[in-house]
Coordinates of C-alpha atoms and ligand atoms in Angstrom, one line a residue:
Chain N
X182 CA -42.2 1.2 0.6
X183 CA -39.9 4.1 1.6
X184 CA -39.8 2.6 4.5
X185 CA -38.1 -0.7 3.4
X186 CA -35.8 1.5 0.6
X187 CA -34.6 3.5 3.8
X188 CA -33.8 0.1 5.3
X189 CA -31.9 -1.0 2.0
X190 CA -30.1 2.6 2.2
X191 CA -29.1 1.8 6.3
X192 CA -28.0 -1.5 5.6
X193 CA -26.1 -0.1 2.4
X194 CA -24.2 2.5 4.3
X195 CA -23.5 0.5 7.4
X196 CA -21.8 -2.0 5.2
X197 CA -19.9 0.5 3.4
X198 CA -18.5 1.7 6.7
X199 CA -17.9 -1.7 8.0
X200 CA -16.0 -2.6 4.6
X201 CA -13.9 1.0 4.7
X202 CA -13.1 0.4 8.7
X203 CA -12.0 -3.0 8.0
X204 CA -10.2 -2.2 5.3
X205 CA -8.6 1.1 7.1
X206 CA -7.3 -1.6 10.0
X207 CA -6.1 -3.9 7.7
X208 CA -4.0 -0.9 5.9
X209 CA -2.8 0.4 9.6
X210 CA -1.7 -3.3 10.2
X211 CA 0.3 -3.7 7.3
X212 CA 2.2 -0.5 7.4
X213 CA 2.9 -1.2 11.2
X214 CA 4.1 -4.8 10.8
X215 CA 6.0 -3.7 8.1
X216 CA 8.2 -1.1 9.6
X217 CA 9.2 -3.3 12.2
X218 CA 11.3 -5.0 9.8
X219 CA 12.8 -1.7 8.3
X220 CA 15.1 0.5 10.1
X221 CA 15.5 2.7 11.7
X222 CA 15.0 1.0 14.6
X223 CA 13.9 2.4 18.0
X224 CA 15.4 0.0 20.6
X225 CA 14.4 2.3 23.9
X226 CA 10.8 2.1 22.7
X227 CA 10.8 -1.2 22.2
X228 CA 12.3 -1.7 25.4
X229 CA 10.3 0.1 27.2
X230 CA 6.7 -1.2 25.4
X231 CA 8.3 -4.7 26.6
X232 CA 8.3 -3.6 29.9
X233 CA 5.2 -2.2 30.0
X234 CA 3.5 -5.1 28.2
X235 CA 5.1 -7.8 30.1
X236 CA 7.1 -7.4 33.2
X237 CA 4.1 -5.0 34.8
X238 CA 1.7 -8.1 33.9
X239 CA 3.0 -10.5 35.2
X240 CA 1.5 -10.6 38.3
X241 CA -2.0 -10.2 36.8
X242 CA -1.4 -12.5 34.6
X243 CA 0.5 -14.9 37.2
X244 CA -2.9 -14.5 40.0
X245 CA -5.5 -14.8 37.3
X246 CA -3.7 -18.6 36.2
X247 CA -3.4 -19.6 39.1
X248 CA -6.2 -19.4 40.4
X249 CA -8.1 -20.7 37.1
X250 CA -6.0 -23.9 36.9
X251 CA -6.9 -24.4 40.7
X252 CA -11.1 -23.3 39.8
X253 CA -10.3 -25.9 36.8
X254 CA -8.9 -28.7 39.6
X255 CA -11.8 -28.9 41.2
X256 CA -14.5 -27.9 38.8
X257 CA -13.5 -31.0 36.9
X258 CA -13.2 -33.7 39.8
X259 CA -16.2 -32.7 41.2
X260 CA -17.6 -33.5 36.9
X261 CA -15.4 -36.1 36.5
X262 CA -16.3 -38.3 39.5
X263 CA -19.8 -38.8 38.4
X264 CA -18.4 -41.0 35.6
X265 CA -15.7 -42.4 38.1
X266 CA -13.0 -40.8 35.6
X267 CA -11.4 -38.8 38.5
X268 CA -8.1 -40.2 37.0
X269 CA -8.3 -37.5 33.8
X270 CA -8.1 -34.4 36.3
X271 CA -4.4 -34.3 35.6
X272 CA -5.0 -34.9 31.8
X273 CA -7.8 -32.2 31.4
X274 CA -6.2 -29.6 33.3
X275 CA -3.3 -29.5 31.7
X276 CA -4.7 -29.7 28.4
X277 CA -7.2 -26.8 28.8
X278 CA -4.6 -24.6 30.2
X279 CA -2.0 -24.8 27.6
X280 CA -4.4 -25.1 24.5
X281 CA -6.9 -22.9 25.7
X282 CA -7.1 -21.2 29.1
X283 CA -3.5 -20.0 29.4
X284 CA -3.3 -18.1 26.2
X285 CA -7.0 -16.0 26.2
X286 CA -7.3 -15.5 30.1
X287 CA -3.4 -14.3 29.9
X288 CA -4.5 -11.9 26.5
X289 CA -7.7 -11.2 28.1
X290 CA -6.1 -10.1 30.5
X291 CA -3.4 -8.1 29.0
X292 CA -5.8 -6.8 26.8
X293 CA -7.9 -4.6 29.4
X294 CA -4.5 -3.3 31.0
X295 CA -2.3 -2.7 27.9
X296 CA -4.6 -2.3 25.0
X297 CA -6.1 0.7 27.3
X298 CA -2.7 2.7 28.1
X299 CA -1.9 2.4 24.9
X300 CA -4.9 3.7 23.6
X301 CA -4.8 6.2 26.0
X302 CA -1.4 6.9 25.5
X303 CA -1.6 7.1 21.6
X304 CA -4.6 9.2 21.7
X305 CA -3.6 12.0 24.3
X306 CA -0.6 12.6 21.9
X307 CA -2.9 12.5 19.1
X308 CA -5.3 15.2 20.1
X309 CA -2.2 17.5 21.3
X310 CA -0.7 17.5 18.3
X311 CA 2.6 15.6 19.3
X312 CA 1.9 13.3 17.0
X313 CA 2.0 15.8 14.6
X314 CA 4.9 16.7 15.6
X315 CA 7.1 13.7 15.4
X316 CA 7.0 14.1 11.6
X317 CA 8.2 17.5 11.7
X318 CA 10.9 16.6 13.9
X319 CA 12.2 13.1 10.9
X320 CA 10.5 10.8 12.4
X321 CA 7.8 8.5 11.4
X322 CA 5.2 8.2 13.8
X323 CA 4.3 4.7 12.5
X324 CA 7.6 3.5 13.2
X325 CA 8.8 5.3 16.3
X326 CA 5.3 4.7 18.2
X327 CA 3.4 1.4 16.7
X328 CA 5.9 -0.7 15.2
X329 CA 8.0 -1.1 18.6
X330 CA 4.7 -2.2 20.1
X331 CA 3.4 -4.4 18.1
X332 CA 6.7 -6.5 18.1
X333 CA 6.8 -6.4 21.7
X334 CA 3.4 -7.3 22.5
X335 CA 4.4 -10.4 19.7
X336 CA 7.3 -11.3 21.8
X337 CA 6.0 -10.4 25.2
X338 CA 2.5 -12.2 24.9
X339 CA 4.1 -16.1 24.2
X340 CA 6.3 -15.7 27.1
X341 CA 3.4 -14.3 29.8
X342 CA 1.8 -17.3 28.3
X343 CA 4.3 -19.8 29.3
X344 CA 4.4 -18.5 32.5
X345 CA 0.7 -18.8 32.8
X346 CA 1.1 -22.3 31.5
X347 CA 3.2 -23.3 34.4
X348 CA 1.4 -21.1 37.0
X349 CA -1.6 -22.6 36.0
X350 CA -0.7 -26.4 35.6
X351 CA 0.6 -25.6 39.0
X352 CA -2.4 -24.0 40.5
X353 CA -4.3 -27.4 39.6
X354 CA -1.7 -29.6 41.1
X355 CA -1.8 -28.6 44.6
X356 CA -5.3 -28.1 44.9
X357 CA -5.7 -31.9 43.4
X358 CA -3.0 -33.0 46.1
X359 CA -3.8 -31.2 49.0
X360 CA -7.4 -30.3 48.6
X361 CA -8.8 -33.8 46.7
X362 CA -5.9 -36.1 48.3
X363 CA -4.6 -36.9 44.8
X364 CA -0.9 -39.1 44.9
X365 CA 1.8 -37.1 43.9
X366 CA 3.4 -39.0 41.9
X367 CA 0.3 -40.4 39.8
X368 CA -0.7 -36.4 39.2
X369 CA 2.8 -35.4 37.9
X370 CA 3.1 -38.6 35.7
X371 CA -0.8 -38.4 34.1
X372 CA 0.2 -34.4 33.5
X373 CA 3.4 -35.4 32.0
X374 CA 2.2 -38.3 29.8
X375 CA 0.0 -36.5 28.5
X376 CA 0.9 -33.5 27.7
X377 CA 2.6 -32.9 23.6
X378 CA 5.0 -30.3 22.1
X379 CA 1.6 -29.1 20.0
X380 CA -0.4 -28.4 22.8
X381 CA 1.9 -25.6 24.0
X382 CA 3.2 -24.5 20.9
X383 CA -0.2 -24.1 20.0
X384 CA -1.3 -22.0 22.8
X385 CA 1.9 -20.0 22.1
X386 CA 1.4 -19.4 18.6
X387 CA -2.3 -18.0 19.9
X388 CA -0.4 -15.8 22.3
X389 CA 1.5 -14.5 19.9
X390 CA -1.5 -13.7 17.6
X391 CA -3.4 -12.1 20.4
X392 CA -0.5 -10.1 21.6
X393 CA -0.1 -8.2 18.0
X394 CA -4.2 -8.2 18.0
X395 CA -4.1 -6.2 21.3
X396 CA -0.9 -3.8 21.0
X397 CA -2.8 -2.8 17.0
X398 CA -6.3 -2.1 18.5
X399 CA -4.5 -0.2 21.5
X400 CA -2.4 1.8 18.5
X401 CA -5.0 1.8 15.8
X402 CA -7.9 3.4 18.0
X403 CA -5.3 5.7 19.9
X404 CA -4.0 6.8 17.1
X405 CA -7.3 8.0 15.2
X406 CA -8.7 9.3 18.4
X407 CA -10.1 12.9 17.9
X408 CA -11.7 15.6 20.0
X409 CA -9.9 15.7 23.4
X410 CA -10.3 13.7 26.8
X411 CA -14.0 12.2 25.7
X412 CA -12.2 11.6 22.0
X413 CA -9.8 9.3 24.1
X414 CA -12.0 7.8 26.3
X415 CA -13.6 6.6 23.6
X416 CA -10.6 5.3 22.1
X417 CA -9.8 3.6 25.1
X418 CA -13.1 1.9 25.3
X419 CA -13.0 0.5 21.9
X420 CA -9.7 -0.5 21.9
X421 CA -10.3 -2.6 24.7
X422 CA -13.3 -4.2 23.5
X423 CA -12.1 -4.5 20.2
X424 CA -9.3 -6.7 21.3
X425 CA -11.0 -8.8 23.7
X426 CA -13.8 -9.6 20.7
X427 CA -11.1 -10.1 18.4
X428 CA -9.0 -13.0 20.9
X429 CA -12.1 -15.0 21.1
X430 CA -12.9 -14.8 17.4
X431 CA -9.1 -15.4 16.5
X432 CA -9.2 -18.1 18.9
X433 CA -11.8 -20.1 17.2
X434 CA -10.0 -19.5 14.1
X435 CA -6.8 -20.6 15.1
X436 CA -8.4 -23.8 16.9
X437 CA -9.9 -24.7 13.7
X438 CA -7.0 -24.4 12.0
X439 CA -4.7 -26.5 14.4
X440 CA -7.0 -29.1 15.9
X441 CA -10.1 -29.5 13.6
X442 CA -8.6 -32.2 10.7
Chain F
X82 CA 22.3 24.6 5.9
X83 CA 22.4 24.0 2.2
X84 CA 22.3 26.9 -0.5
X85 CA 18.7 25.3 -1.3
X86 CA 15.9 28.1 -2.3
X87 CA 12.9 27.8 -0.2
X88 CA 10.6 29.8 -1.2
X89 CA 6.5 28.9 0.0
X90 CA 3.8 29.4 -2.9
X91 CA 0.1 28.8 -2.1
X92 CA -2.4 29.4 -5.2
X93 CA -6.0 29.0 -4.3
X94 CA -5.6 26.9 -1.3
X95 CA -9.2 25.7 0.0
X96 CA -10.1 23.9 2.9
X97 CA -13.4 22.8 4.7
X98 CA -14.3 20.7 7.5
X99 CA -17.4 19.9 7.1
X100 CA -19.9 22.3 5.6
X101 CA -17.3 24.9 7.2
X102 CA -15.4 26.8 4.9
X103 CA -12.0 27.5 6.7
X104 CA -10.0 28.5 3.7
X105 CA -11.5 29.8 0.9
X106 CA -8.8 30.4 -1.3
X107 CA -5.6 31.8 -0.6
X108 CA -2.8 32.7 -2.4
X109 CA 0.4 33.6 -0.6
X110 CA 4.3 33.7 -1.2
X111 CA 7.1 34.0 1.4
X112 CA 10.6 34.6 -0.2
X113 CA 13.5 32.7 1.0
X114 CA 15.5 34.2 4.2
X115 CA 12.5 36.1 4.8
X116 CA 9.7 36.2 7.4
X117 CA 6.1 36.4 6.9
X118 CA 3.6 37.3 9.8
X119 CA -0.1 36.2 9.3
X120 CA -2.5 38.1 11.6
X121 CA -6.2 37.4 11.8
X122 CA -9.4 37.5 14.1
X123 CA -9.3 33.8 16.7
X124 CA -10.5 30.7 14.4
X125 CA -10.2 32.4 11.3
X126 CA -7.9 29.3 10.3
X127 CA -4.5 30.5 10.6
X128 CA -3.4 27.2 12.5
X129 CA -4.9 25.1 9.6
X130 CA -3.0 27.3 6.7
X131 CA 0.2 26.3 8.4
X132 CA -0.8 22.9 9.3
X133 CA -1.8 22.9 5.3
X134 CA 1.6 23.5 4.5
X135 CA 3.0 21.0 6.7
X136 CA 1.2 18.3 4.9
X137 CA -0.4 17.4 8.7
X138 CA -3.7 18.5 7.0
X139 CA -4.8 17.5 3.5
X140 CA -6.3 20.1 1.4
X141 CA -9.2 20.2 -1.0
X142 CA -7.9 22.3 -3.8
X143 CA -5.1 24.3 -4.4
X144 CA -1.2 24.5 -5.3
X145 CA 1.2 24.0 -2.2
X146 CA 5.2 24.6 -3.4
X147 CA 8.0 24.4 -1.9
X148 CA 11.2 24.7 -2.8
X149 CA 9.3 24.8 -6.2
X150 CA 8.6 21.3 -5.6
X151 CA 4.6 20.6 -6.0
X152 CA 3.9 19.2 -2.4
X153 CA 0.6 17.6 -2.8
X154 CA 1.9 15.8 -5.7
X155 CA 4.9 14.5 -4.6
X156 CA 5.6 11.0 -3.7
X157 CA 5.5 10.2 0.3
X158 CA 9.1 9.5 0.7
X159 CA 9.8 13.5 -0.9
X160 CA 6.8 14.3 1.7
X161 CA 8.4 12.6 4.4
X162 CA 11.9 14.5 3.3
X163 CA 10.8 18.3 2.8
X164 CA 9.0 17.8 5.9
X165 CA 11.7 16.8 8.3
X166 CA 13.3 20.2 6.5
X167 CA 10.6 22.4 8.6
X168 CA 10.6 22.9 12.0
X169 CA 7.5 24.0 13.8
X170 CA 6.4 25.8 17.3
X171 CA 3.0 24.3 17.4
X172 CA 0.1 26.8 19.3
X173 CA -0.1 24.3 22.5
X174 CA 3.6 23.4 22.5
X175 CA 2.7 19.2 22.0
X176 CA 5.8 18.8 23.8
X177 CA 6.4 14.5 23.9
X178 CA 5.7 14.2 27.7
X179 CA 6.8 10.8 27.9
X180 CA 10.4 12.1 27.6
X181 CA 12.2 14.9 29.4
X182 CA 12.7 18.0 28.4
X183 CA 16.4 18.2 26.9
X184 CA 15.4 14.7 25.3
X185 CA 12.5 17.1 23.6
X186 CA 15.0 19.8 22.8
X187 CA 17.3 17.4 20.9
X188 CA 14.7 14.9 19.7
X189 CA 15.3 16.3 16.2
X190 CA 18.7 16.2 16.1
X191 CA 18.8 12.5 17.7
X192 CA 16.3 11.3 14.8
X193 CA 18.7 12.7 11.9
X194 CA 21.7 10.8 14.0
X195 CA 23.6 13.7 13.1
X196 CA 25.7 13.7 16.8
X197 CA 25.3 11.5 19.8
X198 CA 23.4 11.3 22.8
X199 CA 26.2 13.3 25.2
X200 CA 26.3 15.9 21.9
X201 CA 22.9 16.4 21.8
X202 CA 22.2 17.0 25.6
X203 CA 24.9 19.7 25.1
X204 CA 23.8 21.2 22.5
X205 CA 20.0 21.0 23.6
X206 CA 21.3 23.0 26.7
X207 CA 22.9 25.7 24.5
X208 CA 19.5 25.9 22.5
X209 CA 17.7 26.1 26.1
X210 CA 19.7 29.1 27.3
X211 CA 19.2 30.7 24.1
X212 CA 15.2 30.5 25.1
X213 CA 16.2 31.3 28.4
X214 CA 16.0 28.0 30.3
X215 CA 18.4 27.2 32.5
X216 CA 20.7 23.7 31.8
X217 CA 18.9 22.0 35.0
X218 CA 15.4 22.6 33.4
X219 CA 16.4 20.0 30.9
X220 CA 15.8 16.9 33.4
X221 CA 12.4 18.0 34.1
X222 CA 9.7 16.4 32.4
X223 CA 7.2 19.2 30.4
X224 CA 4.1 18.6 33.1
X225 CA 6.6 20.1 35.5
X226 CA 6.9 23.4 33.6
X227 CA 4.5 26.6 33.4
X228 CA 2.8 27.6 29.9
X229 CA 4.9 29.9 29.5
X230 CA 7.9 27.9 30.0
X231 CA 6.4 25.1 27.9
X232 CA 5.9 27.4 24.6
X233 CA 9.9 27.8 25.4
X234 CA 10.8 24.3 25.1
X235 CA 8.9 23.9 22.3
X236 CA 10.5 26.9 20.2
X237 CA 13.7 25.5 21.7
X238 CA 13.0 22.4 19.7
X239 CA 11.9 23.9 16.8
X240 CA 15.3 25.5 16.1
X241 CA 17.7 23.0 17.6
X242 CA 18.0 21.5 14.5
X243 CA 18.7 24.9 12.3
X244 CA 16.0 24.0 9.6
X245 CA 15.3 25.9 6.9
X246 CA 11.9 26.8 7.4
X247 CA 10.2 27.7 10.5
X248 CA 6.8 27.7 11.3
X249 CA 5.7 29.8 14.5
X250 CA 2.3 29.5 15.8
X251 CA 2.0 32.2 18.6
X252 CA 5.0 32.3 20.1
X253 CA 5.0 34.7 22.4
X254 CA 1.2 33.9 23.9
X255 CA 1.5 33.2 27.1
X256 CA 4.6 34.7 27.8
X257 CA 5.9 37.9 29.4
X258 CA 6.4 41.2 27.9
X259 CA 10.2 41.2 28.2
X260 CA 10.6 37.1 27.5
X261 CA 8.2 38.1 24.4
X262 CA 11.1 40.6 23.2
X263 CA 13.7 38.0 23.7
X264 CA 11.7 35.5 21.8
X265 CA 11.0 37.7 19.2
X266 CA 14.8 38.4 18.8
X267 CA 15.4 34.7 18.5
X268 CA 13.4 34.5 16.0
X269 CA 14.7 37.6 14.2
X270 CA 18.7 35.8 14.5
X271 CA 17.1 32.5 13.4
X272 CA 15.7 34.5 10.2
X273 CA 18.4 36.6 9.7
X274 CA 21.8 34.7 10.8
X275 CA 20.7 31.2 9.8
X276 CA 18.9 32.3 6.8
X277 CA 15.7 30.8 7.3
X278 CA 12.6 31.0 6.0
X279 CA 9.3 32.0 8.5
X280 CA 6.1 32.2 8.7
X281 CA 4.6 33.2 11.8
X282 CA 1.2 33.7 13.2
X283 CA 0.7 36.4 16.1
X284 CA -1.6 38.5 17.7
X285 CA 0.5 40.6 19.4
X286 CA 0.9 43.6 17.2
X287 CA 4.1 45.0 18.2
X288 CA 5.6 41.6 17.8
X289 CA 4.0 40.9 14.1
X290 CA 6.1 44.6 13.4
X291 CA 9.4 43.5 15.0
X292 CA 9.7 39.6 13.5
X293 CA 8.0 40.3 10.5
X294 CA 9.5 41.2 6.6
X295 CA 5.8 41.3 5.5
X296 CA 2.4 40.8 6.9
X297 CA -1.1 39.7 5.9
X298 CA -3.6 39.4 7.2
X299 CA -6.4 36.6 7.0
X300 CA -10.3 37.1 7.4
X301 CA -13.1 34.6 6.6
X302 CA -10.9 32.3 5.2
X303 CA -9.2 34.7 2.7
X304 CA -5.9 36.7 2.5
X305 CA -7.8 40.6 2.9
X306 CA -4.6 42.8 2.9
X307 CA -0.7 42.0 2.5
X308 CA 2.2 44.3 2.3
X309 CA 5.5 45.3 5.0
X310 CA 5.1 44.5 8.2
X311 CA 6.4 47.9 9.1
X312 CA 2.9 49.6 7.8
X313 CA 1.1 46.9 9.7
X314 CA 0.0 50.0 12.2
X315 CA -0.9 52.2 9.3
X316 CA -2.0 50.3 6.1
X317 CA -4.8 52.6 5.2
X318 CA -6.5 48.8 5.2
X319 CA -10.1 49.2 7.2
X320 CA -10.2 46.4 8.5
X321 CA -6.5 45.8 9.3
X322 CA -6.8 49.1 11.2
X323 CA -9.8 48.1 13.5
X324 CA -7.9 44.7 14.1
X325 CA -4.2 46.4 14.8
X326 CA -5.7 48.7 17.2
X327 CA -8.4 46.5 18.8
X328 CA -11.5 48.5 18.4
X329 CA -15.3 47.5 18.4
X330 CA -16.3 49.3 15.7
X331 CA -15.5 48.4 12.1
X332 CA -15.6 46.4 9.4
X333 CA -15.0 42.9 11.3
X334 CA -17.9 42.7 13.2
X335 CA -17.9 39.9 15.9
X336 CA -20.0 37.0 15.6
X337 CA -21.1 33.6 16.8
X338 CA -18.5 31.3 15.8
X339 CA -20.1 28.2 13.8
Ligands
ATP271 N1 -9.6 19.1 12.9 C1 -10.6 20.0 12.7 N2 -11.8 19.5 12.5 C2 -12.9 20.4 12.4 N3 -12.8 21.7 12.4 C3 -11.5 22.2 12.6 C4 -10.4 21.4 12.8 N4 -9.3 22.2 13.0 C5 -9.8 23.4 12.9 N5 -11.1 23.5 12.7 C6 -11.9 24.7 12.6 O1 -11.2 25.6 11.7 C7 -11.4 26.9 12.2 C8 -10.0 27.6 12.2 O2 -9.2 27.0 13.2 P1 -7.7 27.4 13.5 O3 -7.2 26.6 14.5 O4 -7.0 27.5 12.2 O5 -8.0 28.9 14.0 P2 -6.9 30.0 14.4 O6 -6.9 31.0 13.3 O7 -5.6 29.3 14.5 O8 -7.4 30.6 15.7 P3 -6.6 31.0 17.0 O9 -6.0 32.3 16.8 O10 -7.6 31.0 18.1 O11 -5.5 29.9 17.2 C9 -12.1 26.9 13.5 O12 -13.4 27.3 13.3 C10 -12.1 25.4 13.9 O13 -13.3 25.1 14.5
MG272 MG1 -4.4 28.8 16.0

């Protein structure tokens, strides 16, 4: 009996906590997105969060599509063939890459490099007190250190997408060529043809979704980090899983809601 | 600097973290253009007071006025306002080491846009020689300073901006016997010329005597003795005595931190 009334009492409090942590994010989300839009504005630190977010990963982001639109070349001929349908490689390929692929394996990606320095950014000035100080010196934490990043991981996301789209579409195409003696000219039309406006707007919508969802669980965890360099490892490691959860959850969601009528 | 009247007035401030009672109620006043000195054993929650006061930590209970403005009741935006009004030397510095070191001296005045960026490196060089820090020290970035040097910077960029209050946690830890006496001159002119209003925390007793107007002294979470700082060395207190002239044997008996 006790036993099952301390079960009731566990389950009680954890969904208490889950409720107030949910409800904490959502708060720290809100008052971020909203102090992009309201100045002051800090153009160097938006600058340089766009810098870090996408010019440095861009070659991660450039390898990792690559090489899964060339995995997704041959991966589906070797499939495809069975039914003799080796003429959808071009099709498939570029519609998993620019609906699907492109956008999570580009966040994913992102998410362990970014989310992390941001966390571990956040939370070292968190737990020596500069945080602290950047409201005694006028200046609104919120603004000066999470709104810049969230905007630029909303900005920067879409566009390491595209290039991922392209890398990616590209990867596949020579190894369908050159590797599985493909024509040219049959590839490139079957990709064109098929290919829509939706499909990539789509996958850049996503990116821009999982580029806010990273840059606020980098911000969020750095920024209530406590107790020193294990307070921010820990940070660190929950902002990084937190985001990568969150793209895969987000990306069902937003699935559903484009293609699922 | 405006003819404003800041005056600091705690009534029954309490704080705990935990089952840990930091601050057990204190009461405290520091009059405008003067200096207060708060003295007391290590963890005895002088860092938190001030942090109190700041608004970066949220009391339980108790009355926080400033400027005979109710702090903990005001609205965020008046917060936000009387806040940017207080500049602080924090204990470890928290200098922002993503930026250099003239861009830390000058962050405060850059945020109010009150001058631009060419200004403000000139006058964040003028600051930095008044804390003894050469101009060229202002392109280093703060991992490239000593301790010492650090707790400079950051006192630098407490005053740059000539606010009205001024919080000092320790400044002079850490730092030579003769930079200490420059320091605590600095913070004498800031008092005295500019007109501001400090509070700060020491435990270096012939400092607490030259920066401060009056002194108390803090123990277990409660104010235990306040009057001039001048009789800091002979205030007939107990326990002030045994902790002025450092000995074993008293009313403060050391114990295990909890
Ligand atoms: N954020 C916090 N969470 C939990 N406990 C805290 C926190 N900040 C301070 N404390 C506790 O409050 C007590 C007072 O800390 P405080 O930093 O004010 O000491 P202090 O008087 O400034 O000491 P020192 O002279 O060593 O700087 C300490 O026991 C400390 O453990
Ligand atoms: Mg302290």
């Amino acid at each position: 009996m006790t036993a099952a009334l301390d079960f009731v009492a566990w389950l009680g409090r954890f969904v208490l906590a889950a409720c107030t942590a949910c409800g904490r994010l959502a708060l720290f989300c809100v008052s971020g997105l909203s102090h992009i839009v309201r100045p002051p504005f800090y153009g160097r630190m938006f600058l340089r969060a766009i810098i870090d977010i996408g010019y440095t990963s861009l070659p991660v982001v450039a390898l990792t599509a690559t090489f899964t639109g060339m995995v997704l070349a041959l991966q589906s001929s070797t499939g495809l063939s069975r039914f003799s349908a080796d003429s959808a490689v071009a099709s498939l390929v570029v519609l998993s890459v620019t609906r699907e692929l492109g956008p999570v394996i580009a966040s994913l990606m992102v998410a362990g490099r970014v989310g992390a320095s941001i966390a571990a950014e956040i939370g070292t000035m968190r737990v020596t007190d500069q945080i602290d100080a950047l409201s005694t010196l006028s200046t609104n934490p919120m603004k000066y250190l999470v709104a810049p990043r969230l905007l630029a991981g909303l900005i920067a996301l879409p566009l390491l997408v595209l290039i991922a789209d392209i890398l990616g579409v590209m990867g596949g195409f020579i190894i369908a060529t050159v590797k599985l003696n493909f024509n040219t000219q049959t590839y490139l039309r079957n990709t064109l043809d098929f290919i829509q406006t939706d499909d990539v707007v789509s996958g850049l919508v996503k990116a821009a979704v999982f580029g806010v969802l990273i840059t606020l669980m980098g911000c969020y965890q750095g920024y209530n980090s406590k107790g020193g360099a294990q307070g921010v490892g820990q940070a660190t490691t929950s902002a990084v899983v937190a985001a990568s959860v969150l793209i895969l959850a987000f990306d069902y969601v937003l699935t559903e809601m484009f293609f699922a009528r | 600097m405006t003819n404003a009247n800041p005056t600091i007035r705690l009534r029954g401030l309490s704080k705990s973290f935990g089952d840990k009672k930091v601050l057990d109620g204190i009461d405290l006043d520091v009059a405008t253009g003067t200096s207060m000195v708060v003295i007391g054993g290590s963890g005895s929650g002088k860092s938190v007071l001030i942090k109190c006061i700041l608004g970066l930590i949220e009391p339980d209970e108790g009355v926080i006025e400033i400027d005979g403005i109710d702090v903990l009741k005001a609205p965020r935006e008046q917060r936000m306002e009387l806040r940017s009004r207080i500049g602080m030397l924090f204990q470890n510095g928290a200098l922002f080491d993503s930026l250099t070191v003239w861009e830390n001296v000058a962050f405060g005045l850059l945020a109010q846009k009150k001058c631009t960026r060419s200004e403000a490196r000139e006058r964040a060089a003028g600051v930095l020689a008044q804390v003894g820090l050469a101009a060229s020290v202002g392109d280093l970035s703060p991992a490239e300073l000593s301790g010492g040097m650090q707790k400079r910077v950051g006192l630098a960029r407490a005053i740059a901006a000539q606010p009205e209050i001024l919080f000092f946690d320790e400044p002079t830890t850490g730092l030579d016997p003769i930079m200490g006496a420059v320091i605590d001159g600095l913070i004498v002119d800031c008092v005295k010329r500019m007109g501001s209003t400090a509070i700060a925390i020491t435990h270096d007793m012939a400092s607490a005597v030259r920066i401060g107007d009056r002194a108390a002294m803090l123990f277990k979470g409660r104010i235990v003795w306040e009057g001039l700082a001048s009789a800091l060395l002979d205030s007939g207190n107990e326990m002030v005595d045994q902790f002025t002239h450092g000995r074993r044997e008293g009313p403060i008996q050391m114990e295990l931190r909890k």
